[in-house]
């Protein structure tokens, strides 16, 4: 029996605070900037806002190197600003979700500084080993995962940058500290949490190199004990509250583990992010490669995960964009020739899917990768490391830049484009990252188009009367998610799962069945309708309302949703 999740209708909007809006003219986004744009967020109809880290941090990894978990970075504002933001969003019924970075902290955190100064209590907060006991693991940002621990002759583990020492979750004091941090923010009115790379906290007591043929990441990912830690954390904090959202970021995970993390009776998390679907433009599953998008790969992974999680009653979080990914529209769509079609189709793919949809700032106006001129334009630590490593592997500079430009995390971190001015209405000051195409893509222009089409009465010939511009289409998707129970609670059935071009799935709930078909290519495609859908009504589309004959035509990047006439008996 499928569990009815009370939050299943909700849509989350992700704000990258450093890049959303700068209220004090220092070129960096801040909390007051978000307060100033609450109207935009509210106009989308979303239920919660997840903000990336806003805590004091040396900023080696843009805030994911936390120096103090219970304070606000002065560059972001004050605790009073934060409280005002929570209240301003709450006035629109929007909850705040914060990012909890618990696999590691900053080397500037008091815990690490006291550990380095020789305090045994704090040394046990970290994973410190003699030279003979360290592994040959590579850090996720490139280079060795162990660095010398001061001048002690010992080494500490950092699965990310050397400035991000891993925390020792085997130490009960660390686990209690993390629960206290969660409760601190709950007391500030925070109603949800995103746990950063949380499936890396269950490391073994004795760390080992991977045996021949085993992926090194398996040696520290999804260790069984992580489930105990999450249950303990939940029991000590959010687990007593039905009215909150929790999502775990799961790196290199499995369907079986995600069923365990999100099983309704297990008391761990509400949902999980996984990333395999975003490897559809990787070569051999490697990010820093020159691959092209293979729609079939995306389609097959989405089906496998959705069928697996639906059948096992687990719950995924779905997204195509976030602060670590290049813009989906540039990767999987065609912003040159089909900006509206591909942006709206990708939006429908996420928002109408089974699981909780996450929309990343700027996605709702069809933002694309900026046109950075060279590596000097980039700030991201991972991108700079990758650039160096690729060059050292003997690739020529043009190739290296082509790869880094396409894959850099700074593609999604460029400022939110509010208008077409020099700094895109983000700031009055030269910003920390530059916007490049605000002339054509910005909120003001999106609103103007919306108003013009509404005045002219331009709407789709479907049940929803779908808007013919990206911003309005996203708003319609969020409304549908709220209104039509089938999209919140329905099961997921793959349709034509072997297709390499059309991603199609059926959502079904009580008497209602909907077929969602997304053409992921710039060519026309055809789709055979499943049983019960011939003669169905067009519920939603971003193009022509093709009648539901046996074989349906899909135009380039078209999404079409049919509502079955027969319903589902039983
Ligand atoms: C997650 C974050 C990413 C960060 C990393 C280390 O993957 O999303 O931005 O660099 O964890 O904290």
Coordinates of N, CA and C in Angstrom, one line a residue, residues 82-299:
X82 N 17.6 37.5 9.2 CA 17.1 36.1 8.9 C 15.7 35.9 9.5
X83 N 15.5 36.4 10.7 CA 14.2 36.2 11.3 C 13.1 37.0 10.5
X84 N 13.5 38.1 10.0 CA 12.6 38.9 9.2 C 12.2 38.2 7.9
X85 N 13.2 37.6 7.3 CA 13.0 36.8 6.1 C 12.1 35.6 6.3
X86 N 12.3 34.9 7.4 CA 11.5 33.8 7.7 C 10.0 34.2 7.9
X87 N 9.8 35.4 8.5 CA 8.5 35.9 8.8 C 7.9 36.4 7.4
X88 N 8.7 37.0 6.6 CA 8.2 37.6 5.3 C 7.7 36.4 4.4
X89 N 8.4 35.3 4.4 CA 8.0 34.2 3.6 C 6.8 33.5 4.2
X90 N 6.8 33.4 5.5 CA 5.7 32.7 6.3 C 4.4 33.4 6.0
X91 N 4.5 34.8 5.8 CA 3.3 35.5 5.5 C 2.6 35.1 4.2
X92 N 3.4 34.5 3.3 CA 2.9 33.9 2.1 C 2.8 32.4 2.2
X93 N 2.8 31.9 3.4 CA 2.8 30.4 3.6 C 3.9 29.7 3.0
X94 N 5.1 30.3 3.0 CA 6.3 29.6 2.4 C 7.2 29.3 3.6
X95 N 7.7 28.1 3.6 CA 8.6 27.7 4.7 C 10.0 27.9 4.3
X96 N 10.9 28.0 5.2 CA 12.4 28.1 5.0 C 13.0 26.8 5.3
X97 N 13.8 26.3 4.3 CA 14.6 25.1 4.5 C 16.1 25.5 4.5
X98 N 16.9 25.1 5.5 CA 18.3 25.5 5.5 C 19.2 24.3 5.2
X99 N 20.4 24.6 4.7 CA 21.4 23.6 4.3 C 22.2 23.2 5.5
X100 N 22.3 22.0 5.9 CA 23.1 21.5 7.0 C 24.2 20.7 6.4
X101 N 25.4 21.2 6.7 CA 26.6 20.6 6.1 C 27.3 19.9 7.2
X102 N 27.0 18.6 7.4 CA 27.4 17.8 8.5 C 28.5 16.8 8.2
X103 N 28.8 16.6 7.0 CA 29.9 15.6 6.7 C 31.2 16.2 7.1
X104 N 31.3 17.6 7.0 CA 32.6 18.3 7.3 C 32.3 19.7 7.7
X105 N 33.3 20.3 8.3 CA 33.1 21.8 8.6 C 34.3 22.5 8.0
X106 N 34.5 23.7 8.3 CA 35.7 24.5 7.8 C 36.9 24.2 8.7
X107 N 38.1 24.3 8.2 CA 39.3 24.2 9.0 C 39.4 25.5 9.9
X108 N 38.5 26.5 9.7 CA 38.5 27.6 10.6 C 37.4 27.5 11.7
X109 N 36.7 26.4 11.7 CA 35.7 26.2 12.7 C 36.5 26.0 14.1
X110 N 35.9 26.5 15.1 CA 36.5 26.4 16.4 C 36.9 25.0 16.8
X111 N 36.1 24.0 16.4 CA 36.4 22.6 16.7 C 37.8 22.2 16.1
X112 N 38.0 22.6 14.8 CA 39.2 22.2 14.2 C 40.4 22.9 14.7
X113 N 40.2 24.2 15.0 CA 41.3 25.0 15.5 C 41.7 24.5 16.9
X114 N 40.7 24.1 17.7 CA 41.1 23.6 19.1 C 41.7 22.2 18.9
X115 N 41.3 21.4 17.9 CA 41.9 20.1 17.7 C 43.4 20.3 17.3
X116 N 43.6 21.3 16.4 CA 45.0 21.6 16.0 C 45.9 22.1 17.1
X117 N 45.2 22.8 18.0 CA 45.9 23.3 19.2 C 46.2 22.2 20.2
X118 N 45.7 21.0 20.0 CA 46.1 19.9 20.8 C 45.1 19.4 21.7
X119 N 43.8 19.9 21.7 CA 42.8 19.4 22.6 C 42.3 18.1 22.1
X120 N 42.5 17.1 23.0 CA 42.1 15.7 22.6 C 40.6 15.6 22.3
X121 N 39.8 16.3 23.1 CA 38.3 16.2 22.9 C 38.0 16.6 21.5
X122 N 38.6 17.6 20.9 CA 38.2 18.1 19.6 C 39.0 17.3 18.5
X123 N 40.1 16.7 18.9 CA 40.7 15.8 17.9 C 39.8 14.7 17.5
X124 N 39.0 14.3 18.5 CA 38.1 13.1 18.3 C 36.8 13.6 17.5
X125 N 36.7 14.9 17.2 CA 35.7 15.3 16.3 C 36.0 15.1 14.9
X126 N 37.3 14.7 14.6 CA 37.7 14.6 13.2 C 38.3 13.2 13.0
X127 N 38.6 12.9 11.7 CA 39.1 11.6 11.4 C 40.6 11.7 11.1
X128 N 41.4 11.4 12.2 CA 42.8 11.7 12.1 C 43.6 10.3 12.3
X129 N 44.5 10.1 11.4 CA 45.2 8.8 11.4 C 46.7 8.9 11.3
X130 N 47.4 7.9 11.7 CA 48.8 7.8 11.5 C 49.0 7.6 10.0
X131 N 50.2 7.9 9.5 CA 50.6 7.8 8.1 C 50.3 6.4 7.6
X132 N 50.6 5.4 8.4 CA 50.4 4.0 7.9 C 48.9 3.6 7.8
X133 N 48.1 4.3 8.4 CA 46.6 4.0 8.4 C 45.8 4.7 7.5
X134 N 46.4 5.6 6.7 CA 45.6 6.4 5.8 C 45.4 5.6 4.4
X135 N 44.4 6.0 3.7 CA 44.1 5.3 2.4 C 44.6 6.1 1.3
X136 N 44.4 5.6 0.1 CA 44.9 6.4 -1.1 C 43.7 7.0 -1.8
X137 N 42.6 7.2 -1.0 CA 41.4 7.9 -1.6 C 41.7 9.2 -2.2
X138 N 40.9 9.5 -3.2 CA 41.1 10.8 -3.9 C 39.9 11.7 -3.4
X139 N 40.2 13.0 -3.2 CA 39.2 13.9 -2.7 C 38.2 14.2 -3.9
X140 N 37.0 14.6 -3.6 CA 36.0 14.8 -4.6 C 36.3 16.1 -5.4
X141 N 37.2 16.9 -4.9 CA 37.5 18.1 -5.7 C 38.9 17.9 -6.3
X142 N 39.4 16.7 -6.4 CA 40.7 16.4 -7.0 C 41.8 16.4 -5.9
X143 N 42.9 15.6 -6.1 CA 44.0 15.5 -5.2 C 43.7 14.6 -4.0
X144 N 44.7 14.3 -3.2 CA 44.5 13.3 -2.1 C 43.5 13.7 -1.1
X145 N 42.8 12.8 -0.5 CA 41.7 13.1 0.5 C 42.3 13.2 1.9
X146 N 43.6 13.1 2.1 CA 44.3 13.3 3.4 C 45.3 14.4 3.3
X147 N 45.3 15.2 4.4 CA 46.4 16.2 4.5 C 47.0 16.2 5.8
X148 N 48.2 16.7 6.0 CA 48.9 16.6 7.2 C 48.1 17.4 8.3
X149 N 48.0 16.8 9.5 CA 47.3 17.5 10.6 C 48.3 18.3 11.4
X150 N 48.5 19.5 11.0 CA 49.5 20.4 11.6 C 50.9 19.8 11.4
X151 N 51.7 19.9 12.5 CA 53.0 19.3 12.4 C 53.1 18.1 13.3
X152 N 51.9 17.4 13.4 CA 51.9 16.2 14.3 C 52.4 15.0 13.6
X153 N 52.6 15.0 12.3 CA 53.0 13.8 11.6 C 51.8 12.9 11.3
X154 N 50.6 13.3 11.7 CA 49.4 12.6 11.4 C 48.7 13.3 10.3
X155 N 47.6 12.6 9.9 CA 46.8 13.1 8.7 C 45.3 13.2 9.0
X156 N 44.6 14.2 8.5 CA 43.2 14.2 8.7 C 42.5 14.0 7.3
X157 N 41.3 13.4 7.4 CA 40.5 13.1 6.2 C 39.7 14.3 5.8
X158 N 39.7 14.6 4.5 CA 38.8 15.6 3.9 C 38.3 15.0 2.5
X159 N 37.1 14.6 2.5 CA 36.6 14.0 1.2 C 36.4 15.2 0.2
X160 N 36.4 16.4 0.6 CA 36.4 17.6 -0.3 C 37.7 18.3 -0.2
X161 N 37.6 19.6 -0.2 CA 38.8 20.5 -0.1 C 39.6 20.3 1.2
X162 N 40.9 20.5 1.2 CA 41.6 20.4 2.5 C 41.1 21.3 3.5
X163 N 40.4 22.4 3.1 CA 39.8 23.3 4.1 C 38.5 22.8 4.7
X164 N 38.1 21.5 4.3 CA 36.8 21.0 4.8 C 37.1 19.6 5.4
X165 N 37.6 19.6 6.7 CA 37.9 18.4 7.4 C 36.6 17.6 7.7
X166 N 36.6 16.3 7.4 CA 35.4 15.5 7.7 C 35.2 15.3 9.2
X167 N 33.9 15.3 9.6 CA 33.6 15.1 11.0 C 33.5 13.7 11.3
X168 N 33.8 13.3 12.6 CA 33.8 11.9 13.0 C 32.5 11.6 13.6
X169 N 31.6 11.0 12.8 CA 30.2 10.7 13.3 C 30.2 9.6 14.3
X170 N 31.3 8.8 14.4 CA 31.4 7.7 15.4 C 31.4 8.3 16.8
X171 N 31.8 9.5 16.9 CA 31.9 10.2 18.2 C 30.5 10.7 18.6
X172 N 29.9 10.2 19.7 CA 28.5 10.6 20.1 C 28.4 12.1 20.3
X173 N 29.5 12.7 20.7 CA 29.5 14.2 21.0 C 29.2 15.0 19.7
X174 N 29.8 14.5 18.5 CA 29.6 15.1 17.3 C 28.1 15.0 16.9
X175 N 27.5 13.8 17.1 CA 26.1 13.6 16.7 C 25.2 14.5 17.5
X176 N 25.6 14.7 18.8 CA 24.7 15.6 19.7 C 24.9 17.0 19.2
X177 N 26.1 17.4 18.9 CA 26.3 18.8 18.4 C 25.4 19.1 17.2
X178 N 25.4 18.1 16.2 CA 24.6 18.3 15.0 C 23.1 18.4 15.3
X179 N 22.6 17.5 16.2 CA 21.2 17.6 16.6 C 20.9 19.0 17.3
X180 N 21.8 19.5 18.1 CA 21.6 20.8 18.7 C 21.5 21.9 17.7
X181 N 22.4 21.8 16.6 CA 22.4 22.8 15.6 C 21.0 22.8 14.9
X182 N 20.5 21.6 14.5 CA 19.2 21.5 13.9 C 18.1 22.1 14.8
X183 N 18.2 21.8 16.1 CA 17.2 22.4 17.0 C 17.3 23.9 17.2
X184 N 18.5 24.4 17.1 CA 18.7 25.8 17.2 C 17.9 26.5 16.0
X185 N 18.1 26.0 14.8 CA 17.4 26.6 13.7 C 15.9 26.4 13.7
X186 N 15.5 25.2 14.2 CA 14.1 25.0 14.4 C 13.5 26.0 15.3
X187 N 14.2 26.4 16.3 CA 13.7 27.4 17.2 C 13.6 28.8 16.6
X188 N 14.3 29.0 15.4 CA 14.2 30.2 14.7 C 13.0 30.2 13.6
X189 N 12.3 29.1 13.6 CA 11.2 29.0 12.7 C 11.5 28.3 11.4
X190 N 12.7 27.7 11.3 CA 13.1 26.9 10.1 C 12.2 25.6 10.1
X191 N 11.7 25.3 8.9 CA 10.7 24.2 8.9 C 11.2 23.1 7.9
X192 N 12.5 23.1 7.6 CA 13.0 22.0 6.8 C 14.5 22.1 6.6
X193 N 15.1 21.0 6.2 CA 16.5 21.0 6.1 C 16.9 20.1 4.9
X194 N 18.0 20.6 4.3 CA 18.6 19.8 3.2 C 20.0 19.4 3.8
X195 N 20.2 18.1 3.9 CA 21.5 17.6 4.5 C 22.5 17.3 3.4
X196 N 23.5 18.1 3.4 CA 24.6 18.0 2.4 C 25.3 16.7 2.5
X197 N 25.6 16.1 1.3 CA 26.3 14.8 1.2 C 26.2 13.9 2.4
X198 N 24.9 13.7 2.9 CA 24.7 13.1 4.2 C 25.0 11.6 4.2
X199 N 25.0 11.0 3.0 CA 25.3 9.6 3.0 C 26.8 9.3 3.1
X200 N 27.6 10.3 3.4 CA 29.0 10.0 3.6 C 29.4 10.0 5.0
X201 N 28.4 10.1 5.9 CA 28.8 10.2 7.3 C 28.9 8.9 8.0
X202 N 28.6 7.8 7.3 CA 28.6 6.5 8.0 C 29.9 5.7 7.7
X203 N 31.0 6.3 7.9 CA 32.3 5.7 7.6 C 32.7 4.6 8.6
X204 N 33.4 3.6 8.1 CA 33.9 2.6 9.0 C 34.9 3.1 10.0
X205 N 35.1 2.3 11.1 CA 36.1 2.7 12.1 C 37.5 2.6 11.4
X206 N 37.7 1.5 10.8 CA 39.0 1.3 10.1 C 38.7 1.6 8.6
X207 N 39.4 2.5 8.1 CA 39.2 2.9 6.7 C 40.2 2.1 5.8
X208 N 39.6 1.7 4.6 CA 40.4 0.8 3.8 C 40.4 1.3 2.3
X209 N 41.5 0.9 1.6 CA 41.5 1.2 0.2 C 40.5 0.2 -0.5
X210 N 40.1 0.6 -1.7 CA 39.1 -0.3 -2.4 C 39.9 -1.5 -2.9
X211 N 39.3 -2.7 -2.8 CA 39.9 -3.9 -3.4 C 39.9 -3.8 -4.9
X212 N 40.7 -4.5 -5.6 CA 40.7 -4.5 -7.1 C 39.3 -4.6 -7.6
X213 N 38.9 -3.7 -8.6 CA 37.7 -3.8 -9.2 C 36.5 -3.1 -8.5
X214 N 36.8 -2.6 -7.3 CA 35.7 -1.9 -6.5 C 35.9 -0.4 -6.6
X215 N 34.8 0.3 -6.8 CA 34.8 1.8 -6.9 C 35.2 2.3 -5.5
X216 N 36.2 3.1 -5.5 CA 36.7 3.7 -4.2 C 35.6 4.3 -3.4
X217 N 34.6 5.0 -4.1 CA 33.6 5.7 -3.3 C 32.7 4.7 -2.5
X218 N 32.7 3.4 -2.9 CA 31.9 2.4 -2.2 C 32.5 2.2 -0.8
X219 N 33.7 2.6 -0.6 CA 34.4 2.4 0.7 C 33.9 3.4 1.8
X220 N 33.3 4.4 1.4 CA 32.9 5.4 2.4 C 31.4 5.9 2.2
X221 N 30.7 5.4 1.2 CA 29.4 5.9 0.9 C 28.3 4.9 1.4
X222 N 27.2 5.5 1.9 CA 26.1 4.6 2.3 C 26.5 3.5 3.3
X223 N 27.4 3.8 4.1 CA 27.8 2.8 5.2 C 26.5 2.5 6.0
X224 N 26.2 1.3 6.3 CA 24.9 0.9 6.9 C 24.6 1.8 8.1
X225 N 25.6 2.2 8.9 CA 25.4 2.9 10.1 C 24.8 4.3 9.9
X226 N 24.9 4.8 8.7 CA 24.3 6.1 8.4 C 22.8 6.1 8.7
X227 N 22.1 5.0 8.5 CA 20.7 4.9 8.8 C 20.4 5.1 10.3
X228 N 21.3 4.5 11.1 CA 21.1 4.7 12.5 C 21.3 6.1 12.9
X229 N 22.4 6.7 12.3 CA 22.6 8.1 12.7 C 21.5 9.0 12.3
X230 N 20.9 8.8 11.1 CA 19.8 9.6 10.7 C 18.6 9.4 11.6
X231 N 18.3 8.2 12.0 CA 17.2 7.9 12.9 C 17.4 8.6 14.2
X232 N 18.6 8.6 14.7 CA 18.9 9.2 15.9 C 18.8 10.8 15.8
X233 N 19.3 11.3 14.7 CA 19.2 12.8 14.5 C 17.7 13.2 14.4
X234 N 16.9 12.4 13.7 CA 15.5 12.7 13.6 C 14.8 12.6 14.9
X235 N 15.1 11.6 15.7 CA 14.4 11.4 17.0 C 14.8 12.6 17.9
X236 N 16.0 13.1 17.7 CA 16.4 14.2 18.6 C 15.9 15.6 18.1
X237 N 15.4 15.7 16.9 CA 15.0 17.0 16.4 C 13.7 17.0 15.6
X238 N 13.9 17.0 14.3 CA 12.7 17.2 13.4 C 11.7 16.0 13.5
X239 N 12.2 14.9 13.9 CA 11.3 13.7 13.9 C 10.0 13.8 14.6
X240 N 9.9 14.8 15.5 CA 8.7 14.9 16.3 C 7.7 15.9 15.6
X241 N 8.1 16.3 14.4 CA 7.3 17.4 13.8 C 6.9 16.9 12.4
X242 N 5.6 16.8 12.2 CA 5.1 16.3 10.9 C 5.1 17.4 9.8
X243 N 5.3 18.7 10.3 CA 5.1 19.8 9.4 C 6.5 20.3 9.0
X244 N 7.4 19.5 8.6 CA 8.7 19.9 8.1 C 9.1 19.1 6.9
X245 N 10.1 19.5 6.2 CA 10.6 18.7 5.1 C 12.1 18.4 5.3
X246 N 12.5 17.2 5.0 CA 13.9 16.9 5.1 C 14.3 16.2 3.8
X247 N 15.4 16.6 3.3 CA 16.0 16.0 2.0 C 17.4 15.8 2.2
X248 N 17.9 14.6 1.9 CA 19.3 14.2 2.0 C 19.9 14.2 0.6
X249 N 21.0 14.9 0.5 CA 21.8 14.9 -0.7 C 22.6 13.6 -0.7
X250 N 22.4 12.7 -1.6 CA 23.0 11.4 -1.6 C 24.0 11.3 -2.8
X251 N 25.2 11.3 -2.5 CA 26.2 11.2 -3.6 C 26.4 9.7 -3.9
X252 N 26.5 9.3 -5.2 CA 26.8 7.9 -5.6 C 26.0 6.9 -4.8
X253 N 24.7 7.0 -4.7 CA 23.9 6.2 -3.9 C 23.2 5.0 -4.7
X254 N 22.3 4.3 -4.1 CA 21.6 3.3 -4.8 C 20.1 3.4 -4.5
X255 N 19.3 2.8 -5.3 CA 17.8 2.8 -5.1 C 17.5 2.1 -3.8
X256 N 18.2 1.0 -3.5 CA 17.9 0.3 -2.2 C 18.1 1.2 -1.0
X257 N 19.2 1.9 -1.0 CA 19.5 2.8 0.1 C 18.5 4.0 0.2
X258 N 18.1 4.5 -1.0 CA 17.1 5.6 -1.0 C 15.8 5.1 -0.5
X259 N 15.4 3.9 -0.8 CA 14.2 3.3 -0.2 C 14.3 3.3 1.3
X260 N 15.5 3.0 1.8 CA 15.6 2.9 3.3 C 15.6 4.4 3.9
X261 N 16.3 5.3 3.2 CA 16.4 6.7 3.7 C 15.0 7.3 3.8
X262 N 14.1 6.9 2.9 CA 12.8 7.6 2.8 C 11.6 6.8 3.1
X263 N 11.8 5.5 3.5 CA 10.7 4.6 3.9 C 9.8 5.3 4.9
X264 N 8.5 5.3 4.7 CA 7.6 6.1 5.6 C 7.7 5.7 7.1
X265 N 8.0 4.4 7.3 CA 8.0 4.0 8.7 C 9.4 4.0 9.3
X266 N 10.4 4.4 8.6 CA 11.8 4.2 9.1 C 12.3 5.4 9.9
X267 N 11.6 6.5 9.8 CA 12.0 7.7 10.7 C 13.4 8.2 10.3
X268 N 13.7 8.3 9.0 CA 15.0 8.9 8.6 C 14.8 10.2 8.0
X269 N 14.5 10.2 6.7 CA 14.3 11.5 5.9 C 13.0 11.4 5.1
X270 N 12.6 12.6 4.6 CA 11.4 12.6 3.8 C 11.8 12.2 2.3
X271 N 12.9 12.6 1.9 CA 13.3 12.4 0.5 C 14.8 12.5 0.2
X272 N 15.2 12.0 -1.0 CA 16.6 12.1 -1.3 C 16.8 12.7 -2.7
X273 N 17.9 13.4 -2.8 CA 18.5 13.8 -4.1 C 19.4 12.7 -4.6
X274 N 19.3 12.2 -5.8 CA 20.3 11.4 -6.4 C 20.7 12.1 -7.7
X275 N 21.8 11.6 -8.3 CA 22.4 12.4 -9.4 C 22.6 11.7 -10.7
X276 N 22.3 10.4 -10.7 CA 22.6 9.6 -11.9 C 22.0 10.2 -13.2
X277 N 20.8 10.7 -13.0 CA 20.1 11.3 -14.2 C 20.8 12.4 -14.9
X278 N 21.7 13.1 -14.0 CA 22.4 14.3 -14.6 C 23.7 13.9 -15.2
X279 N 23.9 12.6 -15.3 CA 25.2 12.1 -16.0 C 24.9 11.8 -17.5
X280 N 23.8 12.3 -18.0 CA 23.3 12.0 -19.3 C 24.2 12.7 -20.4
X281 N 25.1 13.6 -19.9 CA 26.0 14.1 -20.9 C 27.5 13.9 -20.4
X282 N 27.7 12.9 -19.7 CA 29.1 12.5 -19.2 C 29.6 11.4 -20.2
X283 N 30.9 11.3 -20.3 CA 31.5 10.2 -21.0 C 32.0 9.2 -19.9
X284 N 31.6 7.9 -20.0 CA 32.0 6.9 -19.0 C 31.7 7.4 -17.6
X285 N 30.6 8.1 -17.4 CA 30.2 8.6 -16.0 C 31.2 9.6 -15.4
X286 N 32.0 10.2 -16.3 CA 33.0 11.1 -15.7 C 32.5 12.5 -16.1
X287 N 32.5 13.4 -15.1 CA 32.0 14.8 -15.3 C 32.9 15.6 -16.3
X288 N 34.2 15.6 -16.0 CA 35.1 16.5 -16.8 C 35.5 16.0 -18.1
X289 N 34.5 15.7 -18.9 CA 34.7 15.1 -20.2 C 33.8 16.0 -21.2
X290 N 34.1 15.7 -22.5 CA 33.5 16.5 -23.6 C 32.4 15.7 -24.2
X291 N 31.4 15.3 -23.4 CA 30.3 14.5 -23.9 C 29.1 15.3 -24.5
X292 N 28.3 14.7 -25.3 CA 27.1 15.4 -25.7 C 25.9 14.7 -25.0
X293 N 24.8 15.4 -25.0 CA 23.6 14.9 -24.3 C 23.0 13.6 -25.0
X294 N 22.8 12.6 -24.2 CA 22.1 11.4 -24.7 C 20.7 11.3 -24.1
X295 N 19.7 11.7 -24.8 CA 18.4 11.7 -24.1 C 18.0 10.3 -23.6
X296 N 18.4 9.2 -24.3 CA 18.0 7.9 -23.9 C 18.6 7.6 -22.5
X297 N 19.7 8.1 -22.2 CA 20.3 7.8 -20.9 C 19.5 8.5 -19.8
X298 N 19.1 9.7 -20.0 CA 18.3 10.4 -19.1 C 17.0 9.7 -18.8
X299 N 16.4 9.3 -20.0 CA 15.1 8.6 -19.9 C 15.2 7.3 -19.1

